[in-house]
Short mmCIF file of C-alpha atoms in Angstrom, two decimals:
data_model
loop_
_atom_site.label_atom_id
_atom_site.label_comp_id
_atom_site.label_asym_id
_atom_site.label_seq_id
_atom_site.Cartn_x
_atom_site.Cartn_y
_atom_site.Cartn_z
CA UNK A 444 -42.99 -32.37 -34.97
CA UNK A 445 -43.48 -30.44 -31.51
CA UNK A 446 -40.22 -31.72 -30.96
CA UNK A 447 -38.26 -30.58 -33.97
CA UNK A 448 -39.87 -27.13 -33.32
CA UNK A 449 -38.60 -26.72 -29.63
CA UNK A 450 -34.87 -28.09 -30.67
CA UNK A 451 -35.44 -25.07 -33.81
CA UNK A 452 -36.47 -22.76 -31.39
CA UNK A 453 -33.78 -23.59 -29.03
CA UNK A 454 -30.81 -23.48 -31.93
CA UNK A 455 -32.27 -20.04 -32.76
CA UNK A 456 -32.16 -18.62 -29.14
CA UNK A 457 -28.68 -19.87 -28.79
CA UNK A 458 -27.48 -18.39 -31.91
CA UNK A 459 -29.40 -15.33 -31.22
CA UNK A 460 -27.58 -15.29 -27.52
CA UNK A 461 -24.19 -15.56 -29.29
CA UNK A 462 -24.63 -12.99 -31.74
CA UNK A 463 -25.53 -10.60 -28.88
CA UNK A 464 -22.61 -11.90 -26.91
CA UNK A 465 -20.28 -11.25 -29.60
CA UNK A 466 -21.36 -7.96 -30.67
CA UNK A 467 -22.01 -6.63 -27.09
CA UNK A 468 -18.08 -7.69 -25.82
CA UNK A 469 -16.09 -5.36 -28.39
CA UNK A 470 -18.84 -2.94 -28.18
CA UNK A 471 -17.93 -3.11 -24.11
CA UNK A 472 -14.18 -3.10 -25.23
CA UNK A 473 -14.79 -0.10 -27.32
CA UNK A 474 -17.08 1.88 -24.99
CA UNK A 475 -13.77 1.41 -22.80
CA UNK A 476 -11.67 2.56 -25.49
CA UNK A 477 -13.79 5.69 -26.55
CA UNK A 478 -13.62 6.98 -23.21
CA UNK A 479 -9.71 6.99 -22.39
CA UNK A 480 -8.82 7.80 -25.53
CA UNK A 481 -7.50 11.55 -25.66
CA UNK A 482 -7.57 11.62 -22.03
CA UNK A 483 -5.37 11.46 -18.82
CA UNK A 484 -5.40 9.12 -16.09
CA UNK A 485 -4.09 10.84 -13.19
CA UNK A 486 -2.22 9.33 -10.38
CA UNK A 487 -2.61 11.03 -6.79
CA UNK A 488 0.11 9.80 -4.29
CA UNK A 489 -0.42 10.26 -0.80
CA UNK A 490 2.99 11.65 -0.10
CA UNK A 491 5.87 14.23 -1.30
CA UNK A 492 7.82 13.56 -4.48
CA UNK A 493 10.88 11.80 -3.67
CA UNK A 494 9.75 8.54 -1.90
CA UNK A 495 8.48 5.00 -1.89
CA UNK A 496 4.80 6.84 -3.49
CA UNK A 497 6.38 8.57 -6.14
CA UNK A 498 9.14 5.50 -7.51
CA UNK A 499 6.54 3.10 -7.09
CA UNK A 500 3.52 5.32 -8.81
CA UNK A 501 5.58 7.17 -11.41
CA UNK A 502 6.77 3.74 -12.53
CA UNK A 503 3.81 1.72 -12.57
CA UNK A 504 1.40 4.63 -13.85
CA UNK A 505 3.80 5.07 -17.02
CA UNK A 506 3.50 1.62 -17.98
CA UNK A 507 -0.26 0.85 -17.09
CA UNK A 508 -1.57 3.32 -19.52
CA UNK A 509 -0.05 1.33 -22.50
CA UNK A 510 -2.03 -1.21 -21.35
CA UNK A 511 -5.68 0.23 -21.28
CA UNK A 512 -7.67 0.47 -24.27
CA UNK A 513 -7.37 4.02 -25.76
CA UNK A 514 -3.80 4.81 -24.75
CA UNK A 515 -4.27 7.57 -22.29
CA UNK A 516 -1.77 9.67 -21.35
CA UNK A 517 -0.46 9.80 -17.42
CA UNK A 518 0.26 11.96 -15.21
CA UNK A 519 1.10 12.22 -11.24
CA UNK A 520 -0.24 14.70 -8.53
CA UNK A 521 1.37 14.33 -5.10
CA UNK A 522 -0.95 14.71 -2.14
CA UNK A 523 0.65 14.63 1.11
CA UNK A 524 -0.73 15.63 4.47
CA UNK A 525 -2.45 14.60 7.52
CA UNK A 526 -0.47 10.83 7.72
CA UNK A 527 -2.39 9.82 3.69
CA UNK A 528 -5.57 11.20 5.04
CA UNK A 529 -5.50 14.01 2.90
CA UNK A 530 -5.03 12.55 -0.18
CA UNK A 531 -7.89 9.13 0.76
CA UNK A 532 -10.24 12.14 1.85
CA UNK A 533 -10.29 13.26 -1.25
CA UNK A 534 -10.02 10.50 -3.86
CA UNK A 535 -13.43 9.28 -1.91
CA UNK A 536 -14.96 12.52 -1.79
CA UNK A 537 -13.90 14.91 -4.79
CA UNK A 538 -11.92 13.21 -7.31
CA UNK A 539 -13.91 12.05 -10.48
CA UNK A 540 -15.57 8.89 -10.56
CA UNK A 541 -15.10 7.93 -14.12
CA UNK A 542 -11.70 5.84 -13.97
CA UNK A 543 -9.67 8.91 -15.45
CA UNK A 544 -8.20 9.06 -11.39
CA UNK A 545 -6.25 6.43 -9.64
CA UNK A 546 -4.77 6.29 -6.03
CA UNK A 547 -1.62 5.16 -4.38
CA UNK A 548 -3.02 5.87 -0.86
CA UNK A 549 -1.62 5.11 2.95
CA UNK A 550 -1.49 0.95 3.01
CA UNK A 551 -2.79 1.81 6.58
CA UNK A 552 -5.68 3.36 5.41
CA UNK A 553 -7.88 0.23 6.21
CA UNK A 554 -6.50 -0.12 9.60
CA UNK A 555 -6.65 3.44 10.49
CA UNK A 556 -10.27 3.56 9.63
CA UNK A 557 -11.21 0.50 11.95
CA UNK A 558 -8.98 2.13 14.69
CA UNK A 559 -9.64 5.26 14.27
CA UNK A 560 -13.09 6.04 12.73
CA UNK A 561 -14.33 9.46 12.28
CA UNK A 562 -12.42 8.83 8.59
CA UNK A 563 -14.49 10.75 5.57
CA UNK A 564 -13.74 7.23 3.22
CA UNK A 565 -14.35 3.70 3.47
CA UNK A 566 -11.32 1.47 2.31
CA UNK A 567 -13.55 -1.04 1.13
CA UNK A 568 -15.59 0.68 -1.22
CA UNK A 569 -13.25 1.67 -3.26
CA UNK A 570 -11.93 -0.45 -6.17
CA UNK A 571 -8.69 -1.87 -5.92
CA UNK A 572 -6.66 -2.24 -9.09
CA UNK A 573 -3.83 -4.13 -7.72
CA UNK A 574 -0.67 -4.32 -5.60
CA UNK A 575 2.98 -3.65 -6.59
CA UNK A 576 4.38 -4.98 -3.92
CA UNK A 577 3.91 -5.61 -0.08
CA UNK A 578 5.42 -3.24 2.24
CA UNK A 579 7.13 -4.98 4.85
CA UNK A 580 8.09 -2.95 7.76
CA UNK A 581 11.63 -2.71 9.08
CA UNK A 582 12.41 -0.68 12.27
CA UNK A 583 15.77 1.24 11.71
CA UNK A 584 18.00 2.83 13.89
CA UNK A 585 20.68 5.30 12.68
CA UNK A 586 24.49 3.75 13.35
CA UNK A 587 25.29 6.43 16.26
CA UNK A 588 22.80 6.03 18.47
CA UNK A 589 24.61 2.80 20.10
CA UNK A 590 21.15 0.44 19.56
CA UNK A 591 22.17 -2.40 17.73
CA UNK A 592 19.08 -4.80 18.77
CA UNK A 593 15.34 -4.41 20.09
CA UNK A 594 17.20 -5.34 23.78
CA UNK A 595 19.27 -2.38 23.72
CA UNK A 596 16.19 -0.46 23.90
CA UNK A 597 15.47 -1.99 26.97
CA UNK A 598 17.81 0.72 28.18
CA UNK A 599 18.53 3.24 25.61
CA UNK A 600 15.75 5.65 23.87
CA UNK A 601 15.33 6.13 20.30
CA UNK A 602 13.36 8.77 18.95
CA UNK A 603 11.13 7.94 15.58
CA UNK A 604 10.29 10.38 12.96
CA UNK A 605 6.61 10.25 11.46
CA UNK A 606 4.27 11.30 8.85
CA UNK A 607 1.40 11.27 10.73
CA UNK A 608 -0.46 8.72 13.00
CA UNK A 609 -2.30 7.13 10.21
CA UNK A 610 0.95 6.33 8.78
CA UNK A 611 2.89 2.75 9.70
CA UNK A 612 6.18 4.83 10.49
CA UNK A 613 3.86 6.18 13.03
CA UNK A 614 2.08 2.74 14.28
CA UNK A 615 5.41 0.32 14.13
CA UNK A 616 7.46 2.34 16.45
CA UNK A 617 4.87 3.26 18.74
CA UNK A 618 3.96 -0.95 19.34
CA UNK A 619 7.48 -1.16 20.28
CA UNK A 620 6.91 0.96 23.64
CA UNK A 621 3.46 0.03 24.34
CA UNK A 622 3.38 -3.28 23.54
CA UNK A 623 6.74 -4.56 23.68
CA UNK A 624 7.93 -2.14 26.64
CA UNK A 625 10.85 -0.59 25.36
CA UNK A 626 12.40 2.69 25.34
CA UNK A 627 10.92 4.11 22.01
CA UNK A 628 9.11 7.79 21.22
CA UNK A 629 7.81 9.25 18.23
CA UNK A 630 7.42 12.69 16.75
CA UNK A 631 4.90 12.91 13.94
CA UNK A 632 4.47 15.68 11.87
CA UNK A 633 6.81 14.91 9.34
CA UNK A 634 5.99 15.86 4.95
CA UNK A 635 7.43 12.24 3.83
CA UNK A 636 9.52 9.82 4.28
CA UNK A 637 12.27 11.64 2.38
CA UNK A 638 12.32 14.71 5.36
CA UNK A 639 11.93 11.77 8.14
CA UNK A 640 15.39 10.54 5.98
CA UNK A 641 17.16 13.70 6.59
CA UNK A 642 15.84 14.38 10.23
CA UNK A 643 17.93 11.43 10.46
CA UNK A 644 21.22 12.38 8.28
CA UNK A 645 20.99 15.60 10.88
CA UNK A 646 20.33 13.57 13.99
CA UNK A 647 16.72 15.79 14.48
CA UNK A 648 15.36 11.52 15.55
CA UNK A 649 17.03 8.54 15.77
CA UNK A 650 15.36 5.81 13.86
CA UNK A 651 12.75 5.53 11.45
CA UNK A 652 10.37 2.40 10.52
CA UNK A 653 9.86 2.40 6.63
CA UNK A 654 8.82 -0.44 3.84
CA UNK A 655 11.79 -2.85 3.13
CA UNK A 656 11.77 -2.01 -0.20
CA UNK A 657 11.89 1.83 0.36
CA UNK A 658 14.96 1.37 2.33
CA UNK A 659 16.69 -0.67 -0.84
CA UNK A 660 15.44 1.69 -3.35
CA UNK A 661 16.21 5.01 -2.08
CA UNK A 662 18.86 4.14 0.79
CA UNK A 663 20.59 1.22 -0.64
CA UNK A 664 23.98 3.14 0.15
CA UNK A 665 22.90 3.64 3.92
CA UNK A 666 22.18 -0.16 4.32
CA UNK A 667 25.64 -0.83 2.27
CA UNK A 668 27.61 1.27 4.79
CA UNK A 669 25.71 0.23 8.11
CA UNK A 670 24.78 3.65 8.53
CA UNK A 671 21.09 2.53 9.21
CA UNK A 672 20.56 -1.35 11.46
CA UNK A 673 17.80 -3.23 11.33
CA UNK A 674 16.48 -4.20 14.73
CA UNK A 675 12.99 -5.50 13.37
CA UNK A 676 10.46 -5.89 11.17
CA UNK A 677 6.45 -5.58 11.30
CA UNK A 678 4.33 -8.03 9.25
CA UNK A 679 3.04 -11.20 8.51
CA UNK A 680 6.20 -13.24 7.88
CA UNK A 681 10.35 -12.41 7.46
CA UNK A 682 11.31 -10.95 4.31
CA UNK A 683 12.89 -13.10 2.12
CA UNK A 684 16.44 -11.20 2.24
CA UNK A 685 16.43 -9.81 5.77
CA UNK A 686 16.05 -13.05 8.10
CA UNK A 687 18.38 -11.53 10.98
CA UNK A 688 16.13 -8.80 12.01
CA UNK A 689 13.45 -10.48 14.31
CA UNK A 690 9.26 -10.12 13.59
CA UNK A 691 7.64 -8.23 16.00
CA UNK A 692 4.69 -11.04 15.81
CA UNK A 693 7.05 -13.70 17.46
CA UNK A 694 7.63 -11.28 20.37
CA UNK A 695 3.97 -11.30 21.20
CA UNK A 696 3.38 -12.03 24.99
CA UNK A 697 0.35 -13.82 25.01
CA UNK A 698 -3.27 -14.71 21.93
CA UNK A 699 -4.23 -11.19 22.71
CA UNK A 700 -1.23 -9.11 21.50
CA UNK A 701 -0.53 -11.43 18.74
CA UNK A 702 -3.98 -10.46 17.31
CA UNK A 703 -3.47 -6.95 17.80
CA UNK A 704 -0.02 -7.23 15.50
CA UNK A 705 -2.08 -9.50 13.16
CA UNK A 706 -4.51 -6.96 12.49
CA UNK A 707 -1.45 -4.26 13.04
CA UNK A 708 0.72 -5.92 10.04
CA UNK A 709 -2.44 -6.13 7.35
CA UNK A 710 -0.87 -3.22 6.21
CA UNK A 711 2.19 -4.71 5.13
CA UNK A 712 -0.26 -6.91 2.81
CA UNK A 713 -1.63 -4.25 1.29
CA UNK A 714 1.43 -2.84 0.53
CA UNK A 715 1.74 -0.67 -2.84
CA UNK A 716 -1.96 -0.90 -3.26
CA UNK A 717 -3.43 1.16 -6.16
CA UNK A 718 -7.44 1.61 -6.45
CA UNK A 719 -9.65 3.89 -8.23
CA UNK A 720 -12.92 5.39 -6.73
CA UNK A 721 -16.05 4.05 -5.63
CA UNK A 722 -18.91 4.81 -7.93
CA UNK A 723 -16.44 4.17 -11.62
CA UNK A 724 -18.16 1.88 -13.86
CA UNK A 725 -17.52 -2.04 -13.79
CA UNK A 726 -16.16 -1.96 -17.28
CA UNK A 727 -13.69 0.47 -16.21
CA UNK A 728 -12.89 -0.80 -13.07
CA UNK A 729 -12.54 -4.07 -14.91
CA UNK A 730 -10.09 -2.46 -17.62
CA UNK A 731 -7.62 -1.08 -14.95
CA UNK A 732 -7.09 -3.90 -13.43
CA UNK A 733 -6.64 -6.00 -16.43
CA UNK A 734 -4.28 -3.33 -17.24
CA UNK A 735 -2.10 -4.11 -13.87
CA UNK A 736 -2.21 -7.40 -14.38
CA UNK A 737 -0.69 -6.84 -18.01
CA UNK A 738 1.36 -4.30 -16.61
CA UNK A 739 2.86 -6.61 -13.94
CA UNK A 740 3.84 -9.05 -16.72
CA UNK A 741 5.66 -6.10 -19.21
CA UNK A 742 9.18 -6.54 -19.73
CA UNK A 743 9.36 -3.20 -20.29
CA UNK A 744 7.86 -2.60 -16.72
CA UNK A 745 10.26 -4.63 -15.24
CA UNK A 746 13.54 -3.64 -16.35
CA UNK A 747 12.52 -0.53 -15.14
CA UNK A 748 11.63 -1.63 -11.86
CA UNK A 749 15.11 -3.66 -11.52
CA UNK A 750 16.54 -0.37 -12.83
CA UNK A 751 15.06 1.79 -9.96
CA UNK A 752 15.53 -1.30 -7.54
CA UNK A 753 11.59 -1.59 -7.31
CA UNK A 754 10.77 -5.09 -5.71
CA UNK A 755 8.00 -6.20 -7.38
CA UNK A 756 5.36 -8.67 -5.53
CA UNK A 757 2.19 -8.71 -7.24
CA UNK A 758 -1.36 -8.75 -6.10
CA UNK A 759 -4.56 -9.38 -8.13
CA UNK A 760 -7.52 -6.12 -7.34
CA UNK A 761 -9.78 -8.50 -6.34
CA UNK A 762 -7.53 -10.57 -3.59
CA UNK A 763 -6.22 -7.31 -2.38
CA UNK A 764 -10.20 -6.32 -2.47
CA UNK A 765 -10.69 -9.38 0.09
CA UNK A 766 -7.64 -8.21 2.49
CA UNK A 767 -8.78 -4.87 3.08
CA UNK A 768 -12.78 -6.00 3.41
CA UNK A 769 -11.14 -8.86 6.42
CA UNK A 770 -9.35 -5.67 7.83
CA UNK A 771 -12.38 -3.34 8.02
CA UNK A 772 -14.45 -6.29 9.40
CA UNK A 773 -12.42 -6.94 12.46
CA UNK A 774 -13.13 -8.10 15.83
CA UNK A 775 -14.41 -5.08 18.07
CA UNK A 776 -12.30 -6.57 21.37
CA UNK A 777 -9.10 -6.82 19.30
CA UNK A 778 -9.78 -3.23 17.60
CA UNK A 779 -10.06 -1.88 21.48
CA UNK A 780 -6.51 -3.27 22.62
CA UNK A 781 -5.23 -2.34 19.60
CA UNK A 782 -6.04 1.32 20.06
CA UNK A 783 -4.64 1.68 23.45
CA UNK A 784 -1.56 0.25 22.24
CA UNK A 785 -1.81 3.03 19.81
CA UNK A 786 -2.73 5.69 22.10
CA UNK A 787 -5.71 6.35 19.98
#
């Protein structure tokens, strides 16, 4: 009897457990729903309209919204200034923390912050949504300036244009003098990439190092007329389609400098990351980047990446989550070197 009691009792829990389970899901769902509904989630870029931020946010943030529950509307606010700082300063600081703001911030905001400090965010508290697609650096040098490889510059200077030392068109270019030993300088100071583009056209600097897929979606007619050579290219690995320009990691002298262009080319991982504040509620937070994930999947997405030449190379919020925690948690020795490469 005891027996048939406990198995009742247990049948009743479980069904009780279910019920909850089953009402407390949609009413999740529909908490979700009841909050983006009539409103607008805002995209702030950390750059000028024009660029790599705005093709890559305009495009995604259009699309994502169809995807959340309560069909927002969208909208994008450009930040630029002080390298990305500007705009990471405040999405940690001042922007609401209710998931009606996302960010398309510096990718070297993680690195900057472990080299730097003195930064008013941490990268890893906020909450990544997902990546669009890596942003693999490649050095170029504009066609006059008689530098068709990284051994040229043994001999010849090239002047870089920057955004800002935060910024990887700032951090590339510089590795290539202190590190590597060649004849490189950079001027920072720059809006956006799209005035370090016609500093170039004018021959104000010389080169420029900017993500791969920047250079194919706004400058495919440069690269198609030679205008603009590759000599190199920062990251982890070779892009796919560009295997004659050499990595800078293979040109590492010794354990010591590779790990400083390890930790150097994280930002190439994190790429076209998007993230949301620290603080927005899990639900939300889990909503946005189901939403990316959908997003990343939409036909209608990605004929309209193709269109604008987007290259899309997806990353889950939570892996991209775990790159930028490894980044913020490196080694103190290789964080030193890495600064004085940097001049930091």
């Amino acid at each position: 009897v005891m027996a048939k009691r406990l198995f009742a009792r247990a049948v009743a829990g479980a069904v009780l457990f279910a019920a909850v389970t089953a009402v407390a899901a949609p009413a999740s769902a529909d908490a979700v729903a009841d909050f983006y509904k009539g409103k607008r989630v805002t995209l702030i870029a950390a750059a000028s309209a024009g660029g790599g931020y705005d093709a890559y946010g305009r495009t995604l943030g259009m699309h994502l919204v169809k995807h959340l529950p309560g069909n927002p509307s969208f909208a994008v606010q450009f930040m630029p200034g002080a390298g990305g700082l500007t705009a990471a300063n405040y999405l940690y600081n001042v922007a609401p923390r209710d998931g009606s703001v996302i960010g398309l911030i510096s990718n070297a905001a993680p690195v900057f912050q472990v080299l730097k400090g003195g930064v008013k965010y941490d990268a890893s508290k906020f909450n990544y949504i997902g990546r669009a697609g890596s942003m693999q650096y490649v050095i170029m040098v504009w066609h006059s300036q008689g530098v068709k490889s990284l051994e040229d510059m043994k001999t010849k200077e090239v002047i870089f244009g920057s955004s800002g030392k935060s910024q990887s068109n700032y951090m590339v270019p510089i590795v290539l003098k202190n590190l590597l030993g060649l004849r490189a300088r950079v001027i920072a100071g720059y809006p956006g990439t799209k005035e370090i583009s016609l500093a170039l056209e004018k021959g104000e600097v010389g080169g420029r190092a900017g993500a791969w897929s920047s250079w194919q979606t706004g400058h495919a007619h440069w690269l198609r007329d030679k205008l603009v050579i590759p000599v190199a290219q920062a990251g982890l690995e070779k892009a796919y389609d560009l295997p004659e320009a050499p990595l800078l990691l293979d040109m590492a002298k010794n354990d010591e400098d590779r790990a400083v262009l390890e930790l150097l080319a994280s930002d190439a991982a994190v790429g076209r990351g998007f993230l949301t504040m620290p603080g927005v509620p899990a639900e939300r937070v889990e909503a946005l980047r189901r939403a990316f994930d959908a997003t990343m999947k939409d036909p209608a997405f990605l004929a309209e990446a193709k269109k604008r030449r987007l290259v899309i190379e997806p990353m889950t919020g939570e892996k991209l989550q775990t790159i930028v925690n490894k980044t913020v948690a490196a080694r103190p020795a290789i964080v030193a070197r890495a600064k004085k490469v940097l001049e930091w």
